[in-house]
Coordinates of C-alpha atoms in Angstrom, one line a residue:
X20 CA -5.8 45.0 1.8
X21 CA -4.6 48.8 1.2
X22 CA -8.0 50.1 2.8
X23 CA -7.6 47.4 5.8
X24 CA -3.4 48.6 6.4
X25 CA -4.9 52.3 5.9
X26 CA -7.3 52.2 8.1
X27 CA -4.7 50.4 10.7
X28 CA -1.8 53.3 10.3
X29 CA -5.2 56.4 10.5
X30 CA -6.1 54.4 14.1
X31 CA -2.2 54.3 15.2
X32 CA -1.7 57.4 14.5
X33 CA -5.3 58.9 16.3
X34 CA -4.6 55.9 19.6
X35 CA -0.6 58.1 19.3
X36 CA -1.9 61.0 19.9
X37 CA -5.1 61.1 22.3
X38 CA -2.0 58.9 24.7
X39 CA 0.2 61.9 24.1
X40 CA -2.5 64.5 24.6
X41 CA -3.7 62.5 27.7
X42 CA 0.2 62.4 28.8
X43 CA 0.2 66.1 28.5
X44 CA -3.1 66.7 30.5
X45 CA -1.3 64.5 33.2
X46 CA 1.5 66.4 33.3
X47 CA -0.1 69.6 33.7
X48 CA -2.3 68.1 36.1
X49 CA 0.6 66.9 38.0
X50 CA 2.5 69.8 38.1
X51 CA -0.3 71.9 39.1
X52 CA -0.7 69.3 42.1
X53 CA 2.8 70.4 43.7
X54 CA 1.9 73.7 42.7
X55 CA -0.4 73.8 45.5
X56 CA 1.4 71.5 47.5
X57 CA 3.9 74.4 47.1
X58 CA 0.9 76.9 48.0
X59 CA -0.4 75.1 51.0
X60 CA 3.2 74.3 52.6
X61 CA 3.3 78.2 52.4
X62 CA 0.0 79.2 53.7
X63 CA 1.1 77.0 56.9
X64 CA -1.9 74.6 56.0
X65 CA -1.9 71.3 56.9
X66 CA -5.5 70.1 56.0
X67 CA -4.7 71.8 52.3
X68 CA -1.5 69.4 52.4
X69 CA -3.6 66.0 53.7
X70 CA -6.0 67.0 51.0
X71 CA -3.7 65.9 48.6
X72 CA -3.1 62.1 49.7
X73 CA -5.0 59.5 49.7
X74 CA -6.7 58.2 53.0
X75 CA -4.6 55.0 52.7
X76 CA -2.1 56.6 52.0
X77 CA 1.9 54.4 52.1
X78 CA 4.4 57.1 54.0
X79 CA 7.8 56.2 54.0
X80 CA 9.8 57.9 56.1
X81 CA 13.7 57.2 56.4
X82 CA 14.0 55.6 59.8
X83 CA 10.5 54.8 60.8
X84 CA 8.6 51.5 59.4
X85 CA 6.1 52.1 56.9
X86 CA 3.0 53.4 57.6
X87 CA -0.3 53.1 55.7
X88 CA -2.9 56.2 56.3
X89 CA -2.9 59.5 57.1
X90 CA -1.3 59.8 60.4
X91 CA 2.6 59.9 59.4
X92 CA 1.5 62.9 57.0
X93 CA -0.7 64.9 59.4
X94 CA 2.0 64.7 61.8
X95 CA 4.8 66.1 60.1
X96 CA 2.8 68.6 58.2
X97 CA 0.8 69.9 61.6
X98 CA 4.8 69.9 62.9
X99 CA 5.7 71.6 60.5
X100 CA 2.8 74.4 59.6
X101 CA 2.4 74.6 64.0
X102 CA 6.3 76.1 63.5
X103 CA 5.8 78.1 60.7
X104 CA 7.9 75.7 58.5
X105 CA 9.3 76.7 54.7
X106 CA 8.9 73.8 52.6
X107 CA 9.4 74.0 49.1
X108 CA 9.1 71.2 46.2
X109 CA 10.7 71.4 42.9
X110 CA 9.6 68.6 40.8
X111 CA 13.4 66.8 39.2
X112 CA 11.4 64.0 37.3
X113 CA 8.0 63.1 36.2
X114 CA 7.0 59.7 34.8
X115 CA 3.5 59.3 33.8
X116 CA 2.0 55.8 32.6
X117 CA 0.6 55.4 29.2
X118 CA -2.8 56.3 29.5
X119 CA -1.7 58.2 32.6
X120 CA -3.2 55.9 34.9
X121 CA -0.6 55.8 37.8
X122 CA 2.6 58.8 37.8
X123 CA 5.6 59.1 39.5
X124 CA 6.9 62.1 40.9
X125 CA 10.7 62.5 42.1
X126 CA 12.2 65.7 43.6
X127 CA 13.8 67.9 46.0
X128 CA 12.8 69.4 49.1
X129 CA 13.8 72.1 51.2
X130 CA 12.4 72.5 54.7
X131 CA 13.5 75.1 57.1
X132 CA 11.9 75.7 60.6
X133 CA 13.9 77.7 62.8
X134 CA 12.2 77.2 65.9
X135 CA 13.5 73.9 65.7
X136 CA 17.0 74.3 64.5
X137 CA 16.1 72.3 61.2
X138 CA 17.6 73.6 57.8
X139 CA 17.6 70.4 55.3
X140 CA 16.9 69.5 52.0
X141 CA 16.0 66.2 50.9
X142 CA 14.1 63.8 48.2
X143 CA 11.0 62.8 48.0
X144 CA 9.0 60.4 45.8
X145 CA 5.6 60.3 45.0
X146 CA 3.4 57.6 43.4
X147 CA 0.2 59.3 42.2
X148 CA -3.2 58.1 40.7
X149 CA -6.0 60.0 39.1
X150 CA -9.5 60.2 40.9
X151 CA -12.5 61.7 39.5
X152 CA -11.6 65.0 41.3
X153 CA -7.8 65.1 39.9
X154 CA -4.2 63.3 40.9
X155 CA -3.8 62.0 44.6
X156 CA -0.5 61.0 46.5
X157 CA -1.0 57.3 47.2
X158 CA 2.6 56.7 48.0
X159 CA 5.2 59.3 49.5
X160 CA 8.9 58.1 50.5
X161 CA 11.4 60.7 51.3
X162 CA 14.6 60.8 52.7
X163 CA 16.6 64.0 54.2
X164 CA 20.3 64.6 53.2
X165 CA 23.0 64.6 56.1
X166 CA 23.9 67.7 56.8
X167 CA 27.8 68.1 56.5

């Protein structure tokens, strides 16, 4: 009985830890993802930005109904790059799924483009899954801030 309750707490403790060292991996994944979300919003590139969603893709977008697909993205982000926007994401939360196989990112925004007047921050949210090739957006919902 002591070998079977032994052998019980040595499997715990080894399933404990590959699910926190597969959390951790996940996390740097995923911050590495807005890293070059970061990157491409900078380089004005809008295919480097699509390359991080998923081709179906949910876009929420305060106002609009939702959307399922690439379309609502590549709009705003050719908008946005086509104006030489600044958009910058900070990552405020991070949740990540025991066994990391679905993550939630939640954070702020900042977009200005002055050729359009626009100076805004927001939130966004992200629902995230990994793919053989790394993490991919399959949800975004964000909302902009009224500007007082």
């Amino acid at each position: 009985m002591r070998v079977i309750a032994l052998l019980s707490a040595v499997a715990l403790s080894t399933g404990i830890a590959i699910a926190e060292e597969t959390t951790q991996t996940a996390i740097e994944a995923l911050t590495a993802l807005n890293d070059r979300f970061n990157a491409a919003a900078a380089a004005h590139d809008a295919d480097g930005l699509l390359d991080l969603y998923a081709d179906d893709t949910l876009w929420i977008a305060q106002g609009t109904p939702v959307t399922q697909g690439l379309q609502g993205p590549r709009d705003l982000f050719e908008f946005v790059t086509s104006n030489q926007g600044e958009v910058t994401h900070t990552i405020d939360h991070l949740f990540v799924s025991e066994d990391a196989p679905l993550a939630v990112m939640i954070g702020s925004v900042d977009a200005r483009i002055e050729t359009a007047g626009l100076d805004a921050t927001g939130t966004y949210l992200f629902v995230l899954e990994p793919t053989e090739t790394g993490w991919e957006v399959v949800t975004d919902m964000w909302h902009q801030h009224d500007q007082n």
